[in-house]
Amino acid sequence: MNARDRTRPEPVAGMAVRSTMDLFAAADASPPTPPSTEPLAPGAIVWRGGAASCAGALLADLQGVLDAAPLRHMLTPGGFRMSVAMTNCGALGWVSDVTGYRYDAADPDNARPWPAMPRSFLDLATRAAAQAGFDGFAPDACLVNRYEPGARLSLHQDRNERDFRAPIVSVSLGLPAVFLFGGTKRSDRAARLPLAHGDVVVWGGPARLRYHGVLALKEGQHALTGRHRINLTFRRAG
Ligand code: MD3
Ligand code: FE
């Protein structure tokens, strides 16, 4: 049962006519609030729709970030242009170029610090982490990924962060995508997980170093993001 289900209590079989007031009273008396998150794998939980109610605020604050640090297609160490457009906010930003991957306090395109992480971003990320048991998560980096139809992210591990005890929190906005969740070896078979607008996933503990990727985005339209999917990943990098 999730939060949306709980807002509409169902009549109990065998009970005759009850007023709407009684039904809500019965809902109030029901056992402790069930968690709105589901376990996905050891160390990983999904909070379906966890960002749905704040998506408008997140996207409004994202615009300020993009004005200061525009999205760009980085190069892989192999010299390929990434199909996903990226930027960052927070003290550190993830960057890729022909020399490799790293976190950097400066935006390589303009040598300025990355824009600050908006309060709305930080609030959501810390609330999500706490629901997965990671109290005190203090992300210092938020990588913004923007997918257009056809854009994909091949199977990889996130291992440029200093301390793998901190989880990664990911927030999906806009068009849906299929996420690939593999094992700790690249050759391990990957499960497919559909991620929709508002879904929040926390990847920690034994899930932290699992291979993952995103299948090519399908064409579509979303009321808030047009033909794009936006993913925010919050990390403790430094
Ligand atoms: C599982 N982004 O930016 S988020 C990335 O949807 C990245 O844009 C994808 O992978 C995206 O590095 C996936 C989900 C995610 C992020 C980090 C993880 C899953 C993870 C780290 C470890 C295990
Ligand atoms: Fe990743």
CSV table of C-alpha atoms and ligand atoms in Angstrom, one decimal:
chain,number,residue,atom,x,y,z
A,1,MET,CA,0.0,0.0,0.0
A,2,ASN,CA,1.3,3.4,-0.8
A,3,ALA,CA,0.5,7.0,0.3
A,4,ARG,CA,-1.9,7.5,-2.6
A,5,ASP,CA,-3.9,4.4,-1.7
A,6,ARG,CA,-4.2,5.5,1.9
A,7,THR,CA,-6.0,8.7,0.9
A,8,ARG,CA,-9.0,6.7,-0.3
A,9,PRO,CA,-10.1,4.2,2.4
A,10,GLU,CA,-12.1,1.4,1.2
A,11,PRO,CA,-15.4,0.2,2.8
A,12,VAL,CA,-14.9,-2.9,4.9
A,13,ALA,CA,-16.7,-5.9,3.6
A,14,GLY,CA,-19.7,-6.8,5.8
A,15,MET,CA,-20.2,-3.3,7.1
A,16,ALA,CA,-23.3,-1.5,5.9
A,17,VAL,CA,-23.7,2.2,5.3
A,18,ARG,CA,-21.0,4.3,6.9
A,19,SER,CA,-20.6,8.0,6.6
A,20,THR,CA,-17.5,9.5,4.9
A,21,MET,CA,-16.5,10.8,8.3
A,22,ASP,CA,-16.5,7.3,9.7
A,23,LEU,CA,-14.4,6.0,6.9
A,24,PHE,CA,-11.7,8.6,7.5
A,25,ALA,CA,-11.9,8.0,11.2
A,26,ALA,CA,-11.3,4.3,10.5
A,27,ALA,CA,-8.4,5.2,8.3
A,28,ASP,CA,-6.9,7.3,11.1
A,29,ALA,CA,-7.2,4.4,13.5
A,30,SER,CA,-5.4,2.0,11.1
A,31,PRO,CA,-2.0,0.6,12.1
A,32,PRO,CA,1.2,2.7,11.8
A,33,THR,CA,1.9,4.4,8.5
A,34,PRO,CA,3.4,1.9,6.1
A,35,PRO,CA,6.6,3.1,4.5
A,36,SER,CA,6.1,4.7,1.0
A,37,THR,CA,9.4,3.1,-0.1
A,38,GLU,CA,10.0,-0.4,-1.5
A,39,PRO,CA,13.2,-2.4,-1.3
A,40,LEU,CA,14.8,-2.9,-4.7
A,41,ALA,CA,17.9,-4.9,-3.8
A,42,PRO,CA,20.1,-5.1,-0.7
A,43,GLY,CA,21.1,-1.5,-0.1
A,44,ALA,CA,18.7,0.0,-2.7
A,45,ILE,CA,15.2,1.4,-2.2
A,46,VAL,CA,12.8,3.1,-4.5
A,47,TRP,CA,10.4,5.8,-3.4
A,48,ARG,CA,7.8,5.9,-6.2
A,49,GLY,CA,6.6,9.4,-6.9
A,50,GLY,CA,8.7,10.7,-4.0
A,51,ALA,CA,9.6,13.9,-6.0
A,52,ALA,CA,6.2,14.3,-7.7
A,53,SER,CA,4.9,17.0,-5.4
A,54,CYS,CA,8.1,19.1,-5.5
A,55,ALA,CA,8.9,18.5,-9.2
A,56,GLY,CA,7.8,22.0,-10.2
A,57,ALA,CA,10.0,23.6,-7.6
A,58,LEU,CA,12.9,21.4,-8.5
A,59,LEU,CA,12.6,22.3,-12.2
A,60,ALA,CA,12.3,26.0,-11.4
A,61,ASP,CA,15.4,25.9,-9.3
A,62,LEU,CA,17.2,23.8,-12.0
A,63,GLN,CA,16.7,26.7,-14.4
A,64,GLY,CA,18.8,28.9,-12.2
A,65,VAL,CA,21.5,26.2,-12.2
A,66,LEU,CA,21.4,25.9,-16.0
A,67,ASP,CA,21.7,29.6,-16.5
A,68,ALA,CA,25.0,29.6,-14.5
A,69,ALA,CA,26.3,26.3,-15.8
A,70,PRO,CA,24.8,25.3,-19.1
A,71,LEU,CA,24.2,21.7,-20.1
A,72,ARG,CA,27.0,20.3,-22.3
A,73,HIS,CA,28.0,17.0,-23.9
A,74,MET,CA,31.2,15.9,-22.3
A,75,LEU,CA,33.8,13.7,-23.9
A,76,THR,CA,34.6,10.2,-22.7
A,77,PRO,CA,38.2,9.3,-22.0
A,78,GLY,CA,38.0,7.4,-25.3
A,79,GLY,CA,37.2,10.6,-27.1
A,80,PHE,CA,33.4,10.0,-27.7
A,81,ARG,CA,30.8,12.7,-27.2
A,82,MET,CA,28.3,11.6,-24.5
A,83,SER,CA,24.7,11.5,-25.8
A,84,VAL,CA,23.5,12.6,-22.3
A,85,ALA,CA,24.0,16.4,-21.7
A,86,MET,CA,25.3,17.2,-18.2
A,87,THR,CA,26.1,19.9,-15.7
A,88,ASN,CA,26.5,20.1,-12.0
A,89,CYS,CA,25.6,22.1,-8.9
A,90,GLY,CA,27.2,21.9,-5.4
A,91,ALA,CA,30.8,22.3,-4.2
A,92,LEU,CA,32.0,19.6,-6.6
A,93,GLY,CA,31.0,18.6,-10.1
A,94,TRP,CA,31.6,15.4,-12.0
A,95,VAL,CA,33.5,16.0,-15.2
A,96,SER,CA,34.7,13.8,-18.1
A,97,ASP,CA,37.2,14.6,-20.8
A,98,VAL,CA,39.9,12.8,-22.7
A,99,THR,CA,42.1,12.7,-19.6
A,100,GLY,CA,39.5,10.8,-17.6
A,101,TYR,CA,36.7,11.2,-15.1
A,102,ARG,CA,37.0,13.3,-11.9
A,103,TYR,CA,35.3,15.7,-9.5
A,104,ASP,CA,36.3,19.3,-9.8
A,105,ALA,CA,35.3,22.4,-7.9
A,106,ALA,CA,35.4,24.5,-11.1
A,107,ASP,CA,33.4,24.2,-14.3
A,108,PRO,CA,35.9,23.5,-17.0
A,109,ASP,CA,33.9,25.5,-19.5
A,110,ASN,CA,34.2,28.8,-17.6
A,111,ALA,CA,36.7,28.2,-14.7
A,112,ARG,CA,34.0,29.3,-12.2
A,113,PRO,CA,32.7,27.4,-9.2
A,114,TRP,CA,29.6,25.3,-9.9
A,115,PRO,CA,26.4,27.0,-8.9
A,116,ALA,CA,25.2,26.2,-5.3
A,117,MET,CA,22.9,23.3,-4.7
A,118,PRO,CA,19.4,24.7,-4.4
A,119,ARG,CA,17.7,24.2,-1.0
A,120,SER,CA,14.9,22.3,-2.7
A,121,PHE,CA,17.4,19.7,-4.1
A,122,LEU,CA,19.2,19.3,-0.8
A,123,ASP,CA,15.9,18.9,1.2
A,124,LEU,CA,14.6,16.1,-1.1
A,125,ALA,CA,18.0,14.3,-1.2
A,126,THR,CA,18.4,14.2,2.5
A,127,ARG,CA,14.8,13.2,3.1
A,128,ALA,CA,15.1,10.3,0.6
A,129,ALA,CA,18.4,9.1,2.1
A,130,ALA,CA,17.0,9.2,5.6
A,131,GLN,CA,14.1,7.0,4.5
A,132,ALA,CA,16.7,4.4,3.4
A,133,GLY,CA,18.4,4.6,6.8
A,134,PHE,CA,21.2,7.0,5.7
A,135,ASP,CA,20.7,9.8,8.3
A,136,GLY,CA,23.0,12.7,7.9
A,137,PHE,CA,23.6,12.3,4.2
A,138,ALA,CA,25.3,15.6,3.2
A,139,PRO,CA,25.7,15.6,-0.6
A,140,ASP,CA,28.4,18.0,-2.0
A,141,ALA,CA,27.7,17.2,-5.6
A,142,CYS,CA,24.6,17.0,-7.8
A,143,LEU,CA,25.1,15.8,-11.3
A,144,VAL,CA,22.3,16.8,-13.7
A,145,ASN,CA,21.8,14.5,-16.6
A,146,ARG,CA,19.5,15.5,-19.5
A,147,TYR,CA,18.3,12.8,-21.9
A,148,GLU,CA,16.8,13.5,-25.3
A,149,PRO,CA,15.2,10.7,-27.4
A,150,GLY,CA,18.0,8.2,-28.3
A,151,ALA,CA,20.3,9.3,-25.5
A,152,ARG,CA,21.6,6.5,-23.3
A,153,LEU,CA,24.1,5.8,-20.6
A,154,SER,CA,26.1,2.6,-21.0
A,155,LEU,CA,26.8,0.2,-18.1
A,156,HIS,CA,29.2,1.7,-15.6
A,157,GLN,CA,30.1,2.0,-12.0
A,158,ASP,CA,30.2,5.2,-10.0
A,159,ARG,CA,33.6,5.0,-8.2
A,160,ASN,CA,35.1,8.5,-8.4
A,161,GLU,CA,33.7,9.4,-5.0
A,162,ARG,CA,36.0,9.4,-2.0
A,163,ASP,CA,33.8,7.4,0.5
A,164,PHE,CA,31.5,4.6,-0.7
A,165,ARG,CA,29.8,4.4,2.6
A,166,ALA,CA,27.6,7.4,1.5
A,167,PRO,CA,24.7,6.5,-0.8
A,168,ILE,CA,23.8,8.0,-4.1
A,169,VAL,CA,20.3,9.4,-4.4
A,170,SER,CA,18.7,9.7,-7.9
A,171,VAL,CA,15.7,11.6,-8.9
A,172,SER,CA,13.9,11.1,-12.2
A,173,LEU,CA,11.9,13.9,-13.8
A,174,GLY,CA,10.0,14.1,-17.1
A,175,LEU,CA,9.9,11.3,-19.7
A,176,PRO,CA,10.2,7.7,-18.4
A,177,ALA,CA,13.3,5.5,-18.9
A,178,VAL,CA,14.4,2.0,-18.4
A,179,PHE,CA,17.2,1.7,-15.9
A,180,LEU,CA,19.7,-1.2,-16.1
A,181,PHE,CA,20.8,-2.6,-12.7
A,182,GLY,CA,23.6,-5.1,-12.9
A,183,GLY,CA,25.9,-6.7,-10.5
A,184,THR,CA,29.4,-6.0,-9.2
A,185,LYS,CA,31.0,-7.4,-12.4
A,186,ARG,CA,30.3,-5.8,-15.8
A,187,SER,CA,29.4,-9.2,-17.2
A,188,ASP,CA,26.7,-9.8,-14.5
A,189,ARG,CA,23.2,-10.0,-16.0
A,190,ALA,CA,21.3,-6.7,-15.5
A,191,ALA,CA,17.7,-6.3,-14.4
A,192,ARG,CA,15.5,-3.7,-16.1
A,193,LEU,CA,13.7,-1.2,-13.9
A,194,PRO,CA,11.3,1.3,-15.3
A,195,LEU,CA,11.7,4.8,-13.8
A,196,ALA,CA,9.0,7.4,-14.1
A,197,HIS,CA,8.6,11.1,-13.4
A,198,GLY,CA,9.0,11.7,-9.6
A,199,ASP,CA,10.7,8.4,-8.8
A,200,VAL,CA,13.5,8.6,-6.3
A,201,VAL,CA,16.0,5.8,-5.7
A,202,VAL,CA,18.6,5.5,-3.0
A,203,TRP,CA,21.6,3.3,-3.8
A,204,GLY,CA,23.8,2.5,-0.8
A,205,GLY,CA,25.6,-0.3,1.0
A,206,PRO,CA,26.0,-3.4,-1.1
A,207,ALA,CA,24.2,-1.7,-4.1
A,208,ARG,CA,26.6,1.2,-4.1
A,209,LEU,CA,29.2,-0.3,-6.5
A,210,ARG,CA,26.8,-2.2,-8.8
A,211,TYR,CA,27.0,-1.6,-12.5
A,212,HIS,CA,24.1,0.4,-14.0
A,213,GLY,CA,23.0,2.2,-17.1
A,214,VAL,CA,20.0,3.7,-18.9
A,215,LEU,CA,18.5,2.3,-22.2
A,216,ALA,CA,18.1,4.7,-25.1
A,217,LEU,CA,15.3,7.2,-24.3
A,218,LYS,CA,12.1,6.7,-26.3
A,219,GLU,CA,10.4,9.7,-28.1
A,220,GLY,CA,7.7,11.3,-26.0
A,221,GLN,CA,6.3,14.5,-24.5
A,222,HIS,CA,6.1,15.4,-20.8
A,223,ALA,CA,4.1,18.4,-19.5
A,224,LEU,CA,7.0,19.7,-17.4
A,225,THR,CA,10.1,18.7,-19.5
A,226,GLY,CA,8.9,18.4,-23.1
A,227,ARG,CA,10.9,15.7,-24.9
A,228,HIS,CA,13.5,15.2,-22.2
A,229,ARG,CA,14.2,13.2,-19.1
A,230,ILE,CA,16.1,14.9,-16.4
A,231,ASN,CA,18.0,12.9,-13.7
A,232,LEU,CA,19.5,14.4,-10.7
A,233,THR,CA,22.1,12.3,-8.8
A,234,PHE,CA,23.2,13.4,-5.4
A,235,ARG,CA,26.6,12.3,-4.2
A,236,ARG,CA,29.1,12.8,-1.4
A,237,ALA,CA,32.1,13.1,-3.6
A,238,GLY,CA,34.8,14.8,-1.5
B,1,MD3,C1,23.3,2.4,-8.8
B,1,MD3,N1,22.7,8.2,-13.9
B,1,MD3,O1,24.8,9.8,-13.4
B,1,MD3,S1,20.6,7.2,-11.8
B,1,MD3,C2,25.0,8.6,-13.3
B,1,MD3,O2,19.4,7.9,-14.8
B,1,MD3,C3,23.9,7.6,-13.6
B,1,MD3,O3,20.9,9.4,-15.3
B,1,MD3,C4,21.6,7.4,-14.3
B,1,MD3,O4,24.1,6.5,-13.5
B,1,MD3,C5,20.5,8.3,-14.8
B,1,MD3,O5,26.0,8.1,-12.9
B,1,MD3,C6,21.1,6.5,-13.3
B,1,MD3,C7,20.6,5.8,-10.8
B,1,MD3,C8,21.9,5.4,-10.2
B,1,MD3,C9,22.9,6.3,-9.9
B,1,MD3,C10,24.1,5.9,-9.3
B,1,MD3,C11,24.2,4.6,-8.9
B,1,MD3,C12,22.1,4.1,-9.8
B,1,MD3,C13,23.2,3.7,-9.2
B,1,MD3,C14,25.3,4.1,-8.2
B,1,MD3,C15,25.4,2.8,-7.8
B,1,MD3,C16,24.4,1.9,-8.1
B,2,FE,FE,26.0,6.1,-12.5
